[in-house]
Coordinates of C-alpha atoms in Angstrom, one line a residue:
M1 CA -4.6 123.0 -185.5
L2 CA -3.2 121.6 -188.8
L3 CA -4.3 123.4 -192.0
L4 CA -3.5 120.8 -194.5
V5 CA -5.6 121.2 -197.7
Y6 CA -4.2 123.4 -200.6
F7 CA -5.5 125.4 -203.5
M8 CA -3.2 127.6 -205.7
A9 CA -2.7 128.5 -209.3
S10 CA 0.7 128.4 -211.2
G11 CA 1.5 131.6 -212.9
P12 CA -1.2 133.9 -214.4
L13 CA -4.6 132.4 -214.0
Q14 CA -6.2 131.2 -217.2
A15 CA -9.8 130.1 -217.9
S16 CA -10.1 126.3 -217.9
P17 CA -11.5 124.7 -221.0
Y18 CA -13.6 122.3 -218.8
K19 CA -16.5 123.5 -216.8
P20 CA -18.1 121.0 -214.4
Q21 CA -21.9 120.5 -214.9
M22 CA -23.6 121.7 -211.7
A23 CA -27.0 120.3 -210.7
A24 CA -29.8 123.0 -211.1
D25 CA -31.3 124.2 -207.9
S26 CA -34.9 123.0 -207.3
I27 CA -37.9 123.3 -205.0
S28 CA -39.3 120.2 -203.4
Y29 CA -42.6 119.6 -201.4
T30 CA -44.0 117.0 -199.1
S31 CA -47.7 116.6 -200.2
T32 CA -50.1 117.4 -203.0
C33 CA -53.3 117.1 -201.1
T34 CA -55.9 119.8 -200.3
G35 CA -56.4 120.5 -196.6
Q36 CA -52.9 119.3 -195.7
A37 CA -50.0 121.4 -194.7
V38 CA -47.5 121.2 -197.6
S39 CA -43.9 121.8 -196.5
F40 CA -41.6 123.3 -199.1
S41 CA -37.8 123.3 -199.3
A42 CA -35.1 124.3 -201.8
T43 CA -31.5 123.2 -202.5
V44 CA -30.3 126.8 -202.9
F45 CA -30.1 127.2 -199.1
A46 CA -27.1 124.8 -199.1
K47 CA -25.0 127.7 -200.5
A48 CA -27.1 130.7 -199.5
N49 CA -26.6 130.1 -195.8
F50 CA -27.4 133.6 -194.5
P51 CA -29.6 135.2 -197.1
D52 CA -30.7 138.8 -196.9
T53 CA -34.0 138.2 -198.7
V54 CA -36.2 135.0 -198.9
I55 CA -39.6 135.4 -200.6
W56 CA -41.8 132.4 -201.2
N57 CA -44.9 132.8 -203.4
F58 CA -47.2 129.7 -203.2
G59 CA -49.3 130.7 -206.3
D60 CA -52.5 130.6 -204.2
T61 CA -54.0 134.0 -204.4
A62 CA -57.2 132.8 -202.8
S63 CA -55.3 132.4 -199.5
G64 CA -54.8 136.1 -199.3
A65 CA -52.0 137.2 -197.0
F66 CA -51.0 133.5 -196.5
N67 CA -49.9 133.3 -200.1
I68 CA -46.6 135.1 -199.5
S69 CA -43.8 134.2 -197.0
D70 CA -41.1 136.9 -196.9
D71 CA -39.3 136.1 -193.6
R72 CA -35.7 135.6 -194.6
T73 CA -35.2 133.1 -191.7
I74 CA -37.8 130.7 -193.0
F75 CA -36.2 128.2 -195.3
Q76 CA -38.9 125.5 -195.1
P77 CA -42.4 127.2 -195.1
T78 CA -45.7 125.4 -195.1
H79 CA -48.9 126.2 -196.9
V80 CA -52.4 124.7 -197.0
Y81 CA -54.2 124.6 -200.4
N82 CA -58.0 124.3 -200.0
T83 CA -58.8 124.1 -203.7
P84 CA -57.5 121.5 -206.2
G85 CA -55.5 122.9 -209.2
I86 CA -52.1 123.5 -210.6
Y87 CA -50.1 126.2 -208.7
T88 CA -46.9 127.9 -209.6
V89 CA -44.6 128.2 -206.6
T90 CA -41.7 130.6 -206.8
L91 CA -38.8 131.4 -204.6
H92 CA -36.6 134.6 -204.7
V93 CA -33.4 134.5 -202.7
V94 CA -30.7 137.3 -202.3
D95 CA -27.4 136.4 -200.6
D96 CA -24.6 138.9 -200.5
F97 CA -22.0 136.1 -200.8
A98 CA -23.8 133.5 -203.0
G99 CA -25.8 135.8 -205.3
V100 CA -29.4 136.1 -206.5
F101 CA -31.6 133.1 -207.1
N102 CA -35.1 132.8 -208.7
L103 CA -36.7 129.3 -208.7
S104 CA -40.1 128.0 -209.6
T105 CA -42.0 124.8 -209.9
L106 CA -45.5 123.6 -210.6
V107 CA -47.5 121.8 -207.9
H108 CA -50.6 119.8 -208.9
I109 CA -52.9 119.8 -205.8
V110 CA -55.6 117.2 -205.7
A111 CA -58.5 116.5 -203.3
P112 CA -58.6 113.1 -201.5
V113 CA -61.0 110.7 -203.2
A114 CA -64.1 109.9 -201.1
I115 CA -64.2 106.1 -200.6
N116 CA -66.5 104.0 -198.5
F117 CA -65.1 100.5 -198.1
G118 CA -68.1 99.4 -196.0
P119 CA -67.9 97.5 -192.7
D120 CA -64.8 95.6 -191.6
I121 CA -64.5 92.1 -193.0
T122 CA -64.1 88.9 -191.1
T123 CA -63.6 85.7 -193.2
C124 CA -62.0 82.3 -192.9
M125 CA -58.3 81.6 -193.3
G126 CA -57.6 80.6 -196.9
D127 CA -60.4 82.8 -198.4
T128 CA -59.4 85.5 -200.9
I129 CA -60.4 89.1 -200.2
T130 CA -60.1 91.8 -202.8
L131 CA -60.4 95.5 -202.0
S132 CA -61.2 97.8 -204.9
V133 CA -61.4 101.6 -205.5
P134 CA -62.5 103.3 -208.7
S135 CA -60.1 103.0 -211.6
I136 CA -59.2 106.6 -212.6
P137 CA -57.4 107.1 -215.9
G138 CA -53.8 108.3 -215.3
A139 CA -54.1 108.1 -211.5
T140 CA -51.4 106.6 -209.3
Y141 CA -52.2 104.2 -206.4
I142 CA -50.3 103.2 -203.3
W143 CA -51.9 100.8 -200.8
N144 CA -50.5 100.5 -197.3
D145 CA -49.8 96.7 -197.6
V146 CA -46.3 95.4 -197.2
G147 CA -45.7 95.3 -201.0
K148 CA -47.1 98.8 -201.6
T149 CA -49.5 97.6 -204.3
D150 CA -49.8 100.2 -207.0
T151 CA -53.1 99.2 -208.8
S152 CA -56.7 100.1 -208.1
Q153 CA -57.3 96.6 -206.6
L154 CA -55.6 94.9 -203.6
R155 CA -55.7 91.2 -202.8
V156 CA -55.5 90.8 -199.0
Y157 CA -53.8 87.8 -197.3
D158 CA -53.1 89.1 -193.8
N159 CA -55.0 90.6 -190.9
G160 CA -54.8 94.4 -190.9
T161 CA -56.4 97.8 -191.5
Y162 CA -56.1 98.9 -195.2
T163 CA -56.4 102.1 -197.1
V164 CA -54.9 103.6 -200.3
Q165 CA -53.4 106.8 -201.6
I166 CA -54.7 108.0 -204.9
N167 CA -52.5 110.6 -206.6
G168 CA -50.6 110.9 -203.4
C169 CA -53.6 111.6 -201.2
T170 CA -55.0 109.1 -198.7
V171 CA -58.7 108.3 -199.4
T172 CA -61.3 109.1 -196.8
D173 CA -61.9 105.6 -195.4
T174 CA -60.1 102.5 -194.1
V175 CA -61.3 98.9 -193.7
G176 CA -60.2 96.2 -191.3
V177 CA -59.8 92.6 -192.6
F178 CA -59.6 89.7 -190.1
F179 CA -59.0 86.0 -191.0
S180 CA -60.4 83.4 -188.6
R181 CA -58.6 80.2 -188.2
I182 CA -60.4 76.9 -188.9
P183 CA -60.7 75.3 -185.4
Q184 CA -58.9 72.1 -184.5
L185 CA -61.8 70.8 -182.6
E186 CA -61.1 67.6 -180.6
L187 CA -62.9 66.8 -177.3
G188 CA -61.0 63.6 -177.0
A189 CA -61.9 60.0 -176.3
N190 CA -64.9 58.7 -174.3
H191 CA -64.1 58.2 -170.6
N192 CA -65.7 56.7 -167.5
M193 CA -64.5 58.8 -164.6
C194 CA -64.4 57.9 -160.9
T195 CA -66.8 59.7 -158.6
G196 CA -65.4 63.0 -157.4
E197 CA -62.9 63.3 -160.3
I198 CA -62.9 66.6 -162.2
L199 CA -62.6 66.6 -166.0
E200 CA -62.7 69.7 -168.2
L201 CA -63.7 69.7 -171.8
N202 CA -61.9 72.3 -174.0
A203 CA -63.2 73.5 -177.4
A204 CA -61.3 76.8 -177.5
S205 CA -61.2 78.4 -181.0
Q206 CA -60.3 81.8 -182.4
N207 CA -63.1 84.4 -182.8
A208 CA -65.9 81.9 -181.9
S209 CA -69.0 81.5 -179.9
Y210 CA -70.0 78.2 -178.2
E211 CA -73.2 76.2 -177.5
W212 CA -72.9 73.1 -175.2
Q213 CA -75.5 70.3 -175.0
L214 CA -75.7 67.4 -172.5
N215 CA -77.8 64.4 -173.7
G216 CA -79.5 66.8 -176.2
L217 CA -80.3 69.5 -173.7
V218 CA -78.7 72.9 -174.2
L219 CA -76.5 73.9 -171.2
P220 CA -76.2 77.5 -169.9
E221 CA -72.5 77.5 -170.4
T222 CA -71.3 79.5 -173.4
T223 CA -67.6 79.5 -172.7
A224 CA -64.9 77.5 -174.5
N225 CA -64.4 75.2 -171.6
I226 CA -66.8 73.3 -169.3
V227 CA -66.4 71.0 -166.4
T228 CA -68.2 67.7 -166.6
V229 CA -70.4 66.6 -163.7
S230 CA -71.8 63.3 -162.4
P231 CA -73.6 61.3 -163.7
G232 CA -72.4 62.7 -167.1
G233 CA -73.6 61.6 -170.5
T234 CA -73.2 62.7 -174.1
Y235 CA -71.6 66.1 -174.4
T236 CA -71.8 68.0 -177.7
V237 CA -70.4 71.4 -178.6
A238 CA -71.2 73.6 -181.6
V239 CA -68.4 76.1 -182.3
D240 CA -69.5 79.0 -184.5
V241 CA -66.3 80.6 -186.0
L242 CA -67.0 84.0 -187.4
G243 CA -66.4 83.9 -191.2
C244 CA -65.9 80.2 -191.3
G245 CA -69.1 78.5 -190.1
I246 CA -70.2 76.0 -187.4
Y247 CA -68.0 73.0 -186.3
R248 CA -69.2 70.2 -183.9
D249 CA -67.8 67.4 -181.8
T250 CA -69.2 64.9 -179.4
V251 CA -67.8 62.9 -176.5
V252 CA -69.3 60.6 -173.8
I253 CA -68.2 61.2 -170.3
T254 CA -69.8 59.1 -167.5
Y255 CA -69.1 58.6 -163.8
S256 CA -69.0 55.4 -161.8
N257 CA -69.6 54.9 -158.0
P258 CA -66.1 54.2 -156.7
L259 CA -64.6 57.2 -155.1
A260 CA -61.6 58.6 -156.9
P261 CA -58.2 58.0 -155.1
S262 CA -55.9 60.9 -154.4
F263 CA -53.8 61.4 -157.6
S264 CA -51.4 64.2 -158.9
L265 CA -48.6 64.4 -161.4
G266 CA -47.1 67.2 -159.3
P267 CA -46.9 71.0 -159.9
D268 CA -46.1 72.6 -163.2
T269 CA -42.4 72.4 -163.7
L270 CA -39.6 74.6 -165.0
L271 CA -36.6 72.7 -166.3
C272 CA -33.0 73.5 -167.3
P273 CA -31.7 73.1 -170.8
Q274 CA -31.2 69.4 -171.8
Q275 CA -32.7 68.3 -168.4
I276 CA -34.8 65.1 -168.5
Y277 CA -37.7 64.9 -166.1
T278 CA -39.8 61.9 -165.0
L279 CA -43.6 62.1 -164.6
N280 CA -44.9 59.3 -162.5
A281 CA -48.6 58.2 -162.3
S282 CA -49.1 55.6 -159.5
P283 CA -52.4 56.2 -157.7
A284 CA -53.7 53.3 -155.5
G285 CA -55.4 50.6 -157.6
A286 CA -54.0 51.7 -160.9
T287 CA -54.4 49.0 -163.6
N288 CA -53.5 50.7 -166.9
Y289 CA -52.4 54.1 -168.2
N290 CA -53.1 56.3 -171.2
W291 CA -50.7 59.3 -171.6
S292 CA -51.1 62.2 -174.0
I293 CA -48.0 61.1 -175.9
G294 CA -49.4 57.6 -176.4
S295 CA -47.5 55.7 -173.7
T296 CA -49.2 53.0 -171.6
Q297 CA -46.5 52.8 -168.9
S298 CA -46.8 54.1 -165.4
S299 CA -44.2 56.8 -166.0
I300 CA -42.8 58.8 -168.8
S301 CA -39.5 60.7 -169.4
V302 CA -40.0 64.3 -170.5
S303 CA -37.3 66.1 -172.6
S304 CA -39.3 68.9 -174.3
A305 CA -41.7 71.6 -173.2
G306 CA -45.4 70.8 -173.4
T307 CA -48.7 70.0 -171.7
Y308 CA -48.7 66.4 -170.5
W309 CA -51.8 64.5 -169.2
V310 CA -52.7 61.0 -168.3
F311 CA -55.8 58.9 -167.7
V312 CA -55.3 56.2 -165.1
N313 CA -57.8 53.3 -164.9
I314 CA -58.5 52.3 -161.3
N315 CA -59.3 48.6 -160.7
S316 CA -60.6 48.4 -164.3
V317 CA -63.7 50.2 -163.1
C318 CA -63.2 54.0 -163.6
E319 CA -60.6 56.6 -164.4
V320 CA -58.8 59.5 -162.8
T321 CA -56.7 62.2 -164.6
D322 CA -54.3 65.0 -164.1
T323 CA -52.4 67.5 -166.3
V324 CA -49.0 69.2 -165.8
I325 CA -47.2 71.9 -167.8
V326 CA -43.5 71.4 -168.3
S327 CA -41.5 74.5 -169.4
Y328 CA -37.8 74.8 -170.3
R329 CA -35.7 77.9 -169.7
G330 CA -34.0 77.3 -173.0
N331 CA -30.8 79.0 -173.6
K332 CA -31.8 82.2 -171.7
Q333 CA -29.0 83.4 -169.4
L334 CA -28.6 86.0 -166.9
D335 CA -27.8 89.4 -168.5
L336 CA -26.1 91.8 -166.1
R337 CA -24.8 94.6 -168.3
D338 CA -21.8 96.8 -167.7
S339 CA -23.0 100.3 -166.8
T340 CA -21.6 103.8 -166.1
I341 CA -23.3 106.1 -163.7
C342 CA -22.6 109.5 -162.5
V343 CA -20.8 110.3 -159.2
G344 CA -23.4 110.5 -156.5
E345 CA -25.9 108.3 -158.2
T346 CA -26.9 104.7 -157.2
L347 CA -27.9 101.6 -159.2
V348 CA -29.9 98.5 -158.4
L349 CA -28.8 95.3 -160.2
D350 CA -31.7 92.9 -161.0
A351 CA -31.0 89.2 -161.6
D352 CA -34.6 88.0 -161.0
F353 CA -34.7 84.6 -162.7
G354 CA -37.5 83.1 -160.8
T355 CA -38.0 81.7 -157.3
G356 CA -34.6 80.5 -156.0
S357 CA -31.5 81.5 -154.2
Y358 CA -29.0 84.3 -155.1
H359 CA -25.4 84.8 -154.0
W360 CA -23.8 88.2 -154.8
S361 CA -20.2 89.2 -154.5
A362 CA -18.1 92.3 -155.4
N363 CA -14.5 92.8 -156.4
P364 CA -13.2 94.8 -154.5
P365 CA -15.4 93.5 -151.6
L366 CA -18.1 95.7 -150.1
R367 CA -19.3 95.7 -146.5
P368 CA -20.0 92.2 -145.2
D369 CA -23.7 92.8 -145.1
Q370 CA -23.6 93.8 -148.8
D371 CA -21.3 91.2 -150.1
I372 CA -23.6 88.2 -149.7
T373 CA -27.4 88.3 -150.0
D374 CA -30.3 86.0 -150.9
Q375 CA -32.2 88.7 -152.7
S376 CA -32.5 88.8 -156.5
T377 CA -31.7 92.5 -156.5
F378 CA -28.5 94.2 -155.3
Y379 CA -27.8 97.8 -154.3
V380 CA -24.7 99.3 -155.9
Y381 CA -23.1 102.3 -154.2
K382 CA -19.5 102.2 -155.4
P383 CA -17.6 101.0 -158.6
A384 CA -16.7 97.3 -158.7
V385 CA -17.1 94.1 -160.6
Y386 CA -20.3 92.5 -159.4
T387 CA -21.1 88.7 -159.7
V388 CA -24.2 86.8 -159.0
V389 CA -24.8 83.0 -158.7
A390 CA -28.5 82.2 -159.1
Q391 CA -29.9 78.8 -158.4
V392 CA -33.5 78.3 -159.7
G393 CA -34.7 74.8 -159.2
N394 CA -31.9 72.6 -160.5
C395 CA -30.6 75.3 -162.8
V396 CA -27.5 77.3 -161.7
Y397 CA -26.6 80.5 -163.6
T398 CA -23.7 82.9 -163.1
D399 CA -23.1 86.4 -164.6
S400 CA -20.9 89.5 -163.9
C401 CA -20.9 93.1 -164.8
T402 CA -18.6 96.1 -164.3
I403 CA -20.0 99.2 -162.8
T404 CA -18.0 102.4 -163.3
Y405 CA -18.6 106.0 -162.2
N406 CA -18.3 108.8 -164.7
D407 CA -17.1 112.3 -163.9
S408 CA -19.1 115.4 -164.8
L409 CA -19.0 116.2 -168.6
H410 CA -15.9 118.1 -169.7
Y411 CA -15.2 118.8 -173.3
Q412 CA -13.8 121.6 -175.6
L413 CA -14.6 122.6 -179.2
A414 CA -11.6 124.0 -181.1
P415 CA -11.4 126.7 -182.2
L416 CA -13.0 128.3 -179.1
K417 CA -14.6 131.3 -180.9
D418 CA -16.2 132.3 -184.2
T419 CA -13.7 132.3 -187.1
T420 CA -13.4 134.0 -190.5
L421 CA -11.4 132.1 -193.1
C422 CA -10.0 132.9 -196.6
L423 CA -12.3 131.8 -199.4
G424 CA -11.1 128.3 -200.5
E425 CA -9.2 127.7 -197.3
P426 CA -10.1 124.4 -195.7
W427 CA -10.8 124.2 -192.0
R428 CA -11.3 121.3 -189.5
L429 CA -13.2 121.6 -186.2
Y430 CA -12.0 119.4 -183.4
V431 CA -13.8 118.3 -180.2
S432 CA -12.1 116.6 -177.2
G433 CA -13.1 115.6 -173.6
N434 CA -14.6 112.9 -171.6
A435 CA -17.9 112.5 -173.5
N436 CA -19.0 109.1 -174.6
T437 CA -20.5 110.4 -177.9
Y438 CA -20.2 113.6 -180.0
T439 CA -22.9 114.4 -182.5
W440 CA -22.4 117.2 -185.1
Q441 CA -25.2 119.2 -186.7
D442 CA -25.4 116.8 -189.7
G443 CA -25.7 113.7 -187.5
S444 CA -22.1 112.6 -187.9
T445 CA -20.3 111.3 -184.8
A446 CA -16.5 111.8 -185.4
T447 CA -14.3 113.8 -183.2
S448 CA -13.7 116.3 -186.0
F449 CA -15.7 118.0 -188.7
D450 CA -14.5 119.5 -192.0
V451 CA -15.8 123.0 -192.8
N452 CA -16.3 123.9 -196.5
T453 CA -19.1 126.5 -196.4
A454 CA -20.0 129.4 -194.1
G455 CA -22.5 128.7 -191.5
T456 CA -23.3 127.9 -187.8
Y457 CA -21.8 124.6 -186.6
F458 CA -22.5 122.8 -183.4
V459 CA -21.6 119.6 -181.6
I460 CA -23.7 117.8 -178.9
A461 CA -21.5 116.1 -176.3
T462 CA -23.0 113.3 -174.1
N463 CA -21.8 111.1 -171.4
A464 CA -23.6 109.0 -168.8
C465 CA -24.1 112.1 -166.7
T466 CA -25.4 114.8 -169.0
T467 CA -25.6 116.4 -172.4
D468 CA -24.3 119.8 -173.6
T469 CA -24.0 121.7 -176.8
S470 CA -21.3 124.1 -178.2
T471 CA -21.8 126.3 -181.2
L472 CA -19.6 128.6 -183.3
H473 CA -20.0 130.5 -186.6
I474 CA -17.6 130.2 -189.6
N475 CA -17.4 133.0 -192.2
F476 CA -15.4 133.1 -195.4
R477 CA -13.9 136.2 -197.2
V478 CA -11.8 136.9 -200.2
C479 CA -8.2 137.2 -199.1
D480 CA -5.4 139.3 -200.6
C481 CA -2.7 137.4 -202.4
E482 CA -0.5 136.5 -199.4
L483 CA 1.1 133.1 -199.5
L484 CA -0.5 130.9 -196.8
M485 CA 1.4 127.7 -196.0
P486 CA 0.5 124.9 -193.6
S487 CA 2.6 124.5 -190.5
A488 CA 2.6 120.7 -190.7
F489 CA 1.4 117.8 -192.9
T490 CA 1.1 114.0 -192.7
P491 CA 2.5 112.2 -195.7
N492 CA 1.0 108.8 -194.8
S493 CA -0.8 108.1 -198.1
D494 CA -4.3 108.1 -196.5
G495 CA -5.5 110.7 -199.0
L496 CA -5.7 113.5 -196.4
N497 CA -3.0 116.2 -195.9
D498 CA -0.5 114.1 -197.8
L499 CA 1.2 117.1 -199.6
F500 CA 2.8 120.3 -198.6
R501 CA 1.8 123.3 -200.8
P502 CA 0.1 126.7 -200.6
L503 CA -3.3 126.7 -199.0
H504 CA -5.6 129.0 -201.0
P505 CA -5.9 130.2 -204.6
C506 CA -4.1 133.5 -205.4
K507 CA -3.1 135.5 -208.5
M508 CA 0.6 135.0 -208.8
S509 CA 3.4 134.3 -211.4
E510 CA 7.0 133.3 -211.4
Y511 CA 6.4 131.1 -208.4
R512 CA 9.2 129.0 -206.9
M513 CA 9.5 127.2 -203.6
S514 CA 12.4 125.2 -202.2
I515 CA 12.5 123.0 -199.1
F516 CA 15.7 122.3 -197.0
N517 CA 16.4 119.7 -194.3
R518 CA 18.3 120.4 -191.1
F519 CA 21.6 119.8 -192.9
G520 CA 20.9 122.5 -195.4
Q521 CA 20.3 120.0 -198.3
M522 CA 17.5 121.0 -200.7
V523 CA 15.0 118.1 -200.6
F524 CA 12.4 119.6 -202.9
T525 CA 11.8 122.4 -205.3
S526 CA 8.8 123.4 -207.5
V527 CA 7.6 126.2 -209.8
N528 CA 4.0 125.0 -209.7
P529 CA 2.0 125.9 -206.6
L530 CA -0.3 122.9 -207.3
L531 CA 2.6 120.5 -207.2
G532 CA 3.3 119.7 -203.5
W533 CA 6.0 117.9 -201.6
D534 CA 5.1 114.3 -200.4
G535 CA 7.9 114.3 -197.8
R536 CA 10.3 112.0 -199.8
Y537 CA 13.9 112.8 -200.5
L538 CA 15.9 110.8 -203.0
G539 CA 13.1 108.3 -203.3
K540 CA 13.2 107.4 -199.6
A541 CA 10.2 107.5 -197.2
P542 CA 9.5 110.7 -195.4
V543 CA 11.5 111.4 -192.2
T544 CA 9.7 113.1 -189.3
G545 CA 11.2 116.4 -188.4
T546 CA 11.2 120.2 -189.1
Y547 CA 12.1 121.6 -192.5
V548 CA 12.7 125.1 -193.8
W549 CA 10.9 126.4 -196.9
M550 CA 11.7 129.4 -199.0
A551 CA 9.3 130.8 -201.7
T552 CA 9.3 133.7 -204.1
Y553 CA 6.5 134.9 -206.5
I554 CA 5.1 138.0 -208.1
N555 CA 1.7 139.3 -207.0
T556 CA 0.0 140.0 -210.3
D557 CA -2.5 142.4 -208.8
T558 CA 0.3 144.8 -207.6
N559 CA 3.1 143.5 -209.9
T560 CA 5.4 143.3 -206.8
R561 CA 7.7 140.4 -206.0
K562 CA 7.2 138.7 -202.7
N563 CA 9.8 136.6 -200.8
R564 CA 8.6 134.3 -197.9
T565 CA 10.2 131.8 -195.7
G566 CA 9.0 129.5 -192.9
T567 CA 9.1 126.0 -191.4
V568 CA 7.0 122.9 -191.8
V569 CA 6.8 119.8 -189.6
V570 CA 6.5 116.4 -191.2
I571 CA 4.3 114.1 -189.0
R572 CA 4.3 110.4 -189.5

């Protein structure tokens, strides 16, 4: 392990004229509502990691024994206030290392406002809905709309369930608002159908009820669609859209005696991207045509998805009709993804793209009975590159994936055991192994973690097979004034470990350090422990290798001279 961060004073330590301004410790809380569990926390625990005493006082004497929390392991207690008011919350912390802390804050607890929005609201698209709650002087408002409206009124434009927080507490009611769409009601043109032909009328609308009439008589059907019957007549529909009103349309559908000839546009069709498809309408006796796209030809070319219908006049007497739905697969492709599974596990690849044929292959090849199959799924039992060719209708798709097998999880956290460091000494934890991811206690995912404070540190290692956790504890102590030098450093100008100098602060005077290369030439000297060597010699870039250092200083605590020597490795 490389210990490459340095702290040292030059000569007798003197008080600095500059003192950095430190942010004051504070108490925070998650709610200000009666009847809710309020969670408290404090910034002081960032430095008082292992306190001997932690006493919370929630200022709520009416709660009796629940008013005090004196468990030194509870850093984030909860408390329920049942009565509105202003409460003084205090925290007393004693930590042998960090010191004694006394914090306090005022918490203004309020009761949720009793609101009755009334029944849910259904109105017509384009209408304006305004929700209101009482305007309370000095109160804060936050509605649950997208814009987090902060006034006592909310103008609603979208479907949803709405409520509001007043002074941080959610009121006691919610209201649903639903906007009905104005129907696009169109029963179509009048038609004279051939006997035996089936024609369905469609009046489907959102949030509506239906009443159908035939020749002025109310029909029993109350659905959005009805099938016309011989001899037909005048069909009228009344569509009552909730919140919008009643909309009507009328069409005349009659039937003639000639029997309808056999006629079909074919089944619903799935097409490939850019494919052009021909719909042909040629029943016996056809005399003219009326397509949904306005064409009067016997066939049309389709190049986009949609619902297509045609009315065909038979011998200029009556009509037949048919409808077909044309869909496109668009740019969707097969999506076999590379995967890693554990030794001993199996995997099923799924290329289901619809009814069609499937040809699988593996590299390296598997057994002959596994290498080719017409199934859309494929059973994997060994690592390989797997490829499928899928033909669905006229569309042909190909995709591949690489399946690898992962070994059991092996990793190591360095150092291997709990460690005590000198106060001010930097330390870096390292983790290595075959895990796919490493996650430290703060959520970071690097393979190393810099330690600056005492505490418990852990890393979660995960691969495709399993997850495991390693934990160790780091303590700090005040060290005697012994010169502690790193064994290596990396002068690559990345801002980390670029200098070679003493590692931790110490009371010393008459400090001098010199560094020599393997030829005995002095490449660096300094009388200031804060001034480190950047690896250069005579202005030239650092040269990788091992160097000898010699240092002398007086320990001002004992007034004794110390002479030290050692080696340092320059790593590029």
